[in-house]
Tab-separated table of C-alpha atoms in Angstrom:
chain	number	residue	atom	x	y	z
X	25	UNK	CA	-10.952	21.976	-72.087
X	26	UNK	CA	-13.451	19.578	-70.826
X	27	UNK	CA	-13.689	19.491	-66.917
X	28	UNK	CA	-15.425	15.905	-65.414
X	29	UNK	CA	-18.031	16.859	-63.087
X	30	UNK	CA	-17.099	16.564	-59.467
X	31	UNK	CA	-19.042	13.117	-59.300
X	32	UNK	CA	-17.799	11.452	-61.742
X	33	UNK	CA	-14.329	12.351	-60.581
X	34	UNK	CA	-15.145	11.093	-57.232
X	35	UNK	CA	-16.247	7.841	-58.731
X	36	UNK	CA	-12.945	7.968	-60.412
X	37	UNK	CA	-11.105	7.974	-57.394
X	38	UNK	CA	-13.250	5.536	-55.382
X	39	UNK	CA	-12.661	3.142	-58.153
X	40	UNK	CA	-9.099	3.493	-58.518
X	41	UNK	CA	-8.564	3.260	-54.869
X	42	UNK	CA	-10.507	-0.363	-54.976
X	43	UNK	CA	-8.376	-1.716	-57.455
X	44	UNK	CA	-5.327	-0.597	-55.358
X	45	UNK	CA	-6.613	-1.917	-51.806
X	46	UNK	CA	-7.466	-5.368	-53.749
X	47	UNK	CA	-3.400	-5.389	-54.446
X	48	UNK	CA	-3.192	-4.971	-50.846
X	49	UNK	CA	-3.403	-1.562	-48.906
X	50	UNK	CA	-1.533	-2.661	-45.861
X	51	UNK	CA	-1.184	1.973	-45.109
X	52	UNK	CA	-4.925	1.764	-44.447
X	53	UNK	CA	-4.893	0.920	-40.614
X	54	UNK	CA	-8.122	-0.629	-38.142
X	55	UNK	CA	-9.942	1.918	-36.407
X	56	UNK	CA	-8.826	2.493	-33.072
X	57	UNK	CA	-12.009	0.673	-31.919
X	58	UNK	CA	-12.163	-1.861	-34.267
X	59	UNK	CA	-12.647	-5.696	-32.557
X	60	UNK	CA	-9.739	-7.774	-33.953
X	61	UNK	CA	-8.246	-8.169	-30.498
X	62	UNK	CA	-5.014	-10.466	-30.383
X	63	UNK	CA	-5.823	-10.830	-26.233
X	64	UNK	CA	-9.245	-12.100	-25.127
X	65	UNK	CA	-10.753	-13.473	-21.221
X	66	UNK	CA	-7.531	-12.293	-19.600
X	67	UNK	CA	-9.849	-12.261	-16.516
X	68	UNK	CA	-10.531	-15.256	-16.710
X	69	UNK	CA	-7.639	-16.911	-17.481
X	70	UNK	CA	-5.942	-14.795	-14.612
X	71	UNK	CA	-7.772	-15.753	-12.068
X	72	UNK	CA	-7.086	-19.334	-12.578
X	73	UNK	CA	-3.776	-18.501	-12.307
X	74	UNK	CA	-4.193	-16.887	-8.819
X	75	UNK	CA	-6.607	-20.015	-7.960
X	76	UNK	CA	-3.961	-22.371	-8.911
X	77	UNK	CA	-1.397	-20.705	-5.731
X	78	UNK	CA	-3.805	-21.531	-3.183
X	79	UNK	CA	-2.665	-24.839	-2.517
X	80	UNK	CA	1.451	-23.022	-2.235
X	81	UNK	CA	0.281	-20.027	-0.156
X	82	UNK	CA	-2.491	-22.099	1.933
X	83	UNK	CA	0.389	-23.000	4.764
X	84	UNK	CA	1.709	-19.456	4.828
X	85	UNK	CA	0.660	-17.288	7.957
X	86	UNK	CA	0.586	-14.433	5.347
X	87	UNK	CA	0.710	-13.306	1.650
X	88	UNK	CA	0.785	-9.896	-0.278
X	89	UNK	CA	-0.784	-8.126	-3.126
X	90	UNK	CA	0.325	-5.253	-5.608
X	91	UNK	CA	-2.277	-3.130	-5.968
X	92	UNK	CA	-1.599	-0.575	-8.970
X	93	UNK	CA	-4.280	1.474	-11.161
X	94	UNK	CA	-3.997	4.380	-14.005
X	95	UNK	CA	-1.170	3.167	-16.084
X	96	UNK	CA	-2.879	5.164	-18.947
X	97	UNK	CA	0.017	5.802	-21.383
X	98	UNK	CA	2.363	5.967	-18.911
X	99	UNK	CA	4.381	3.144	-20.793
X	100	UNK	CA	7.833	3.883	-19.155
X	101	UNK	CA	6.656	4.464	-15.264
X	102	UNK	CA	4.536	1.482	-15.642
X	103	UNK	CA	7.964	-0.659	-17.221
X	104	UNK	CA	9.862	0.126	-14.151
X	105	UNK	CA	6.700	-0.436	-11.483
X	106	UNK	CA	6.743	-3.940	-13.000
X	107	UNK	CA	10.342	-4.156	-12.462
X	108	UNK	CA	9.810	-3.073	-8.854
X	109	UNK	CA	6.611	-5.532	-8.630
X	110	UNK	CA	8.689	-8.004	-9.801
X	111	UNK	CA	11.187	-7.800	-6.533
X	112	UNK	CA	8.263	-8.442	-4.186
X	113	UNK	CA	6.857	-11.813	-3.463
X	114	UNK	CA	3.517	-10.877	-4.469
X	115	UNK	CA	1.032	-13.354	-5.056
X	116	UNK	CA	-0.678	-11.163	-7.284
X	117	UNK	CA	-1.963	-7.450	-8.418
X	118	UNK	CA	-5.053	-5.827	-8.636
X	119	UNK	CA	-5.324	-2.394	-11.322
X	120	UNK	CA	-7.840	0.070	-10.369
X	121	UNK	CA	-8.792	0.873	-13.492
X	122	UNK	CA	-7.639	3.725	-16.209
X	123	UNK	CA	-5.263	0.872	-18.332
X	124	UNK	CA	-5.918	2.682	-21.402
X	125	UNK	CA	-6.166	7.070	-22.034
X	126	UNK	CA	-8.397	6.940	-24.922
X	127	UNK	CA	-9.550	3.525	-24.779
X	128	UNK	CA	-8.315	2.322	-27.808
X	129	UNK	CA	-7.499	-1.088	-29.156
X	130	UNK	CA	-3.514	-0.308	-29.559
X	131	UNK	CA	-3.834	1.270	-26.273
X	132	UNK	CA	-5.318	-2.181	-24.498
X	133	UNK	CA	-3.000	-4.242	-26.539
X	134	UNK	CA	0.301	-2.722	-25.617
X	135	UNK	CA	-0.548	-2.024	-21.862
X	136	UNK	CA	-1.453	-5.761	-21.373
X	137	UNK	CA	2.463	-6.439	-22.989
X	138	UNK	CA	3.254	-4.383	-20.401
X	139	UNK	CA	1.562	-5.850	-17.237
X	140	UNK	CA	2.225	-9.460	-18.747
X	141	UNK	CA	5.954	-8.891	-18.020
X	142	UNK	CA	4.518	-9.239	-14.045
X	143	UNK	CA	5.730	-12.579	-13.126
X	144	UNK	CA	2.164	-12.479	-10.732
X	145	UNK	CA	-1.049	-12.555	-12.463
X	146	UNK	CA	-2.960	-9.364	-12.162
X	147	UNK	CA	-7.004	-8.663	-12.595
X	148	UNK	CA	-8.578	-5.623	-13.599
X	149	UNK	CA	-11.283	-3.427	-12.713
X	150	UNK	CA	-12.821	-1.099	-15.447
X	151	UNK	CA	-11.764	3.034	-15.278
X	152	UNK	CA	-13.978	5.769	-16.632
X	153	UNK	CA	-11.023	5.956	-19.779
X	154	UNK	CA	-11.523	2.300	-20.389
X	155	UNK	CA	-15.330	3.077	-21.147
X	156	UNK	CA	-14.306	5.861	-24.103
X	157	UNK	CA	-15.865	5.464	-27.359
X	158	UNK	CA	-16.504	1.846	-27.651
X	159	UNK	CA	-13.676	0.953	-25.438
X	160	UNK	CA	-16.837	-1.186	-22.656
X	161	UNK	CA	-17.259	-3.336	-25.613
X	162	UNK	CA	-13.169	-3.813	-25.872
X	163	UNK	CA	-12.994	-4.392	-22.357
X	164	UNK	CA	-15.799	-7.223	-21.918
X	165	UNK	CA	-13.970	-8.735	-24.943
X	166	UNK	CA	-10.355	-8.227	-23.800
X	167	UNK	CA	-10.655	-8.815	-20.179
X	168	UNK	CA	-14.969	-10.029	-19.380
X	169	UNK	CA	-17.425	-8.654	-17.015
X	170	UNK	CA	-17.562	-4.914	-15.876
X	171	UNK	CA	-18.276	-6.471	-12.478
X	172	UNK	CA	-16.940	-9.639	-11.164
X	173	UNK	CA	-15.738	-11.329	-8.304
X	174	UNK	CA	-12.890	-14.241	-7.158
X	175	UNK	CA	-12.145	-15.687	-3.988
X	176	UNK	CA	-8.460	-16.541	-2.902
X	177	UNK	CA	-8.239	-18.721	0.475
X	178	UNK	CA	-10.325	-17.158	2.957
X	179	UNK	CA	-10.689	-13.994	1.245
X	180	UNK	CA	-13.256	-12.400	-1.434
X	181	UNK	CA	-12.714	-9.934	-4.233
X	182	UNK	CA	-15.351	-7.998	-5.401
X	183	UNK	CA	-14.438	-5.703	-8.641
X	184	UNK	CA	-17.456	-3.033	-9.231
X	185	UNK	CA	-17.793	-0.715	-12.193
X	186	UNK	CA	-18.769	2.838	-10.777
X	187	UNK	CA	-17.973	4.880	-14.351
X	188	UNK	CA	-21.156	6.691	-13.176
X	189	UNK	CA	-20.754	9.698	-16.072
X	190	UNK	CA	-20.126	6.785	-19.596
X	191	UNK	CA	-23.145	5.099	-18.261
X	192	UNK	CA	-26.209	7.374	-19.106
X	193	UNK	CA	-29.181	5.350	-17.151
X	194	UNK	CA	-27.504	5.573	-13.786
X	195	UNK	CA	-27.072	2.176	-13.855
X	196	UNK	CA	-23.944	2.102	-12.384
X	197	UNK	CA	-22.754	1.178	-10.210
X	198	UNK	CA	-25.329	-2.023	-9.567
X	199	UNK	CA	-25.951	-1.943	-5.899
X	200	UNK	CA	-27.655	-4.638	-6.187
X	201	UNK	CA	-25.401	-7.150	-7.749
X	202	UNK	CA	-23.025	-5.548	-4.771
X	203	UNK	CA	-25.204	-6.686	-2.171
X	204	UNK	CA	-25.698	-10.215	-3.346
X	205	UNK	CA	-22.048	-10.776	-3.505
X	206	UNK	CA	-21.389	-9.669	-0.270
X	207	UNK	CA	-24.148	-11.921	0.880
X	208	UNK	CA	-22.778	-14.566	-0.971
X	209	UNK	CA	-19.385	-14.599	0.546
X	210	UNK	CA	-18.680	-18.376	1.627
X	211	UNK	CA	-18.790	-19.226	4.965
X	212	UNK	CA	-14.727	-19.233	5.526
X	213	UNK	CA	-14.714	-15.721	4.099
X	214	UNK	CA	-12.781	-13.660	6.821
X	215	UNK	CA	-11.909	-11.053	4.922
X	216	UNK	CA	-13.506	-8.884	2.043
X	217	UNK	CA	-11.931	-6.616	-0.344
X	218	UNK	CA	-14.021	-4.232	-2.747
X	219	UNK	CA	-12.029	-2.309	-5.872
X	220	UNK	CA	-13.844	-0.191	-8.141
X	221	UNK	CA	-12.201	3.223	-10.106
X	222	UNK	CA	-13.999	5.785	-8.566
X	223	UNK	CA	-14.859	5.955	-4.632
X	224	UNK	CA	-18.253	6.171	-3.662
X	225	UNK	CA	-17.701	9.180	-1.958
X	226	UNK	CA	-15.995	10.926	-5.402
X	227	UNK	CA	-17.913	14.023	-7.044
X	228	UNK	CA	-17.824	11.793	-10.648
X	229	UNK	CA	-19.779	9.024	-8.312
X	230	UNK	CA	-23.493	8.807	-8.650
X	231	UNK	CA	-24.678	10.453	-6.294
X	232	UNK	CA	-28.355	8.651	-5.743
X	233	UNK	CA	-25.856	5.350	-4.681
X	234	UNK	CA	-23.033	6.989	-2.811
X	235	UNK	CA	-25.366	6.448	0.631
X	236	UNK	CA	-26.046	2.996	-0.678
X	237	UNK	CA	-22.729	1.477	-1.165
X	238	UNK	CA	-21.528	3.246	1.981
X	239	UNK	CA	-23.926	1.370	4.053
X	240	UNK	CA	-22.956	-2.378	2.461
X	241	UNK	CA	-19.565	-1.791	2.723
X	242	UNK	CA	-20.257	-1.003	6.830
X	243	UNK	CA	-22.737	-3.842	7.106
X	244	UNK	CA	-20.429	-6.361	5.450
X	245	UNK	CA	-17.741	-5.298	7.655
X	246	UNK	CA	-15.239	-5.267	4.261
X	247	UNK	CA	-11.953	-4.866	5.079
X	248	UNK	CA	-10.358	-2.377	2.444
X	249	UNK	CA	-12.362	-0.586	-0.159
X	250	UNK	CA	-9.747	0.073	-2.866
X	251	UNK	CA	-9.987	3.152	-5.869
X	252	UNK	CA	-7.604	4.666	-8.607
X	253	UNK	CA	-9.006	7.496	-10.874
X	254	UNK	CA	-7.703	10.744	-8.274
X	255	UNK	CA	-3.876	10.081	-9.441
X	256	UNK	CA	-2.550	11.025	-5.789
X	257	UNK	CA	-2.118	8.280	-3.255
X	258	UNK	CA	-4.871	8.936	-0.435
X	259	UNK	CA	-6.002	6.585	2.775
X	260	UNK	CA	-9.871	7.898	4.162
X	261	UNK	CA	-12.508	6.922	6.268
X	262	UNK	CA	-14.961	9.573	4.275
X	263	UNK	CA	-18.203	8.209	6.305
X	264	UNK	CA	-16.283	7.955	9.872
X	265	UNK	CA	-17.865	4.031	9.979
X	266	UNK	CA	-14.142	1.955	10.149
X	267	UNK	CA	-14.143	1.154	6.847
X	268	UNK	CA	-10.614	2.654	4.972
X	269	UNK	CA	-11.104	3.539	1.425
X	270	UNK	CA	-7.799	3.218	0.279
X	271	UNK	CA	-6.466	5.158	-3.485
X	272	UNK	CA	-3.268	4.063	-5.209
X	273	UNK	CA	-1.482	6.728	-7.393
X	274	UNK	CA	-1.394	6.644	-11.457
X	275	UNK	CA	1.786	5.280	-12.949
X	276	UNK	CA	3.660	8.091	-13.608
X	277	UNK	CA	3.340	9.572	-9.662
X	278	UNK	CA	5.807	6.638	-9.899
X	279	UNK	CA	3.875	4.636	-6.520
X	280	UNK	CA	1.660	1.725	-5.529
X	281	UNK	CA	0.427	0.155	-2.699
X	282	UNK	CA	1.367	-2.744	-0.981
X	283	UNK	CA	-1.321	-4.671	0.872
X	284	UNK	CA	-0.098	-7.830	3.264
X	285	UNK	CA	-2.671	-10.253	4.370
X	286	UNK	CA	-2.774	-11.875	7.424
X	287	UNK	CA	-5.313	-14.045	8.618
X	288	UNK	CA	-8.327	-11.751	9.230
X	289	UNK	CA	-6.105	-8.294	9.047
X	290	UNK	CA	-4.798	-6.367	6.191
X	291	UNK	CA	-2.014	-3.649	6.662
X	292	UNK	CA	-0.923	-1.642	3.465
X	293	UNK	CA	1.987	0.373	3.037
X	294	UNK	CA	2.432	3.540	0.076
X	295	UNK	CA	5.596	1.982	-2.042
X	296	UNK	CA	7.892	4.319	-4.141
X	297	UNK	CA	9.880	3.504	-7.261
């Protein structure tokens, strides 16, 4: 019996599977990196939502903000912390990072379904499982910068990637785009709020900028440094300097925190659901 050689059965194959996928192969799926995002400049488009409640909240003596981080996966706890969200009158939520496990485009997809069912807008800082793979690239497109900043009413946001260990140069985080957005605060700025995944003072940090961020965060008086990334709820003053570095729990710890703003205070509160 004549046996084809292994090539020419591969060839074989390759062809046959052509002809096949040109009648339409809809069981070969995108790679779980691949760019065809249905969601792109959430950030963006977010914060001009939370710009647009100025004008509703500017006559208020007060107004309050969700802050949430590490829903990775955690699809059912993060259903029902929506749900609870969704009681509050927030005005909107920040996510410390970690929206994704494995960063991958399914992953962003369905977990922005997910936090779209808040009725408040909600921006996003970028966690260390965000930067898997290709999953920066996803992010910039999906969401936009790694670091950005809004202002709402007399108070400044500052969102800092500090995914130290996916960035190889030591880069991250930049201290110096840091320092010129605290400088740049405008002059009604009475309170500033920094969020980034991982706290300076956290062994994943980089360690040549823990000292560095430390000492802008005391100069600029800011008035809650905010983290995700340890899982567990936690409230520190790690350099004994005033400043609180404040950690809200992953999703399925089934917790977030609740931060009410008044004038030039902020009080938070651990909420369970």
């Amino acid at each position: 019996m004549h046996t084809s050689p292994p090539r020419v059965i591969l060839l074989h194959l390759a062809f046959t599977l052509l002809i096949f996928c040109s009648a339409g192969c809809d069981f070969i799926d995108y790679h779980p990196y691949a760019g065809n995002l249905e969601f792109k400049n959430l950030t963006a488009q977010n914060v001009a939502k939370i710009k647009a409640l100025e004008e509703k909240y500017a006559s208020q003596p007060s107004f309050q903000i969700a802050f949430i981080s590490d829903t990775q996966g955690f699809f059912e706890e993060t259903a029902d912390m929506v749900k609870d969200v969704n009681r509050r009158n927030v005005a909107f939520v920040l996510h410390g990072g970690d929206l994704t496990n494995y960063a991958f485009t399914d992953e962003f997809e369905r977990m922005h379904r997910a936090l779209a069912k808040l009725q408040a807008p909600y921006v996003t800082v970028i966690g260390n499982h965000d930067c898997l793979g290709d999953g920066d690239k996803i992010y910039l497109k999906m969401y936009g910068p790694l670091d950005h900043s809004f202002t709402f009413l007399q108070n400044k946001f500052i969102l800092l990637n500090t995914n130290y260990l996916e960035f190889f140069d030591g880069s991250v985080p930049d201290v110096n785009w840091l320092e010129r957005e605290l400088q740049n605060a405008p002059a009604n700025v009475v309170n500033t709020f920094v969020l980034s995944h991982i706290a300076p003072h956290n062994f994943e940090a980089n360690p040549n900028k823990k000292q560095a961020v430390a000492d802008l965060m005391r100069k600029y008086d800011v008035r809650l440094s905010l983290h995700g990334h340890t899982h567990g709820y936690r409230d520190e003053q790690p350099f004994d300097d005033g400043i609180r570095y404040v950690s809200a729990a992953s999703a399925n710890k089934r917790s977030y925190v609740l931060i009410t703003v008044t004038g030039d205070q902020a009080t938070y509160q651990k909420i369970d659901f």
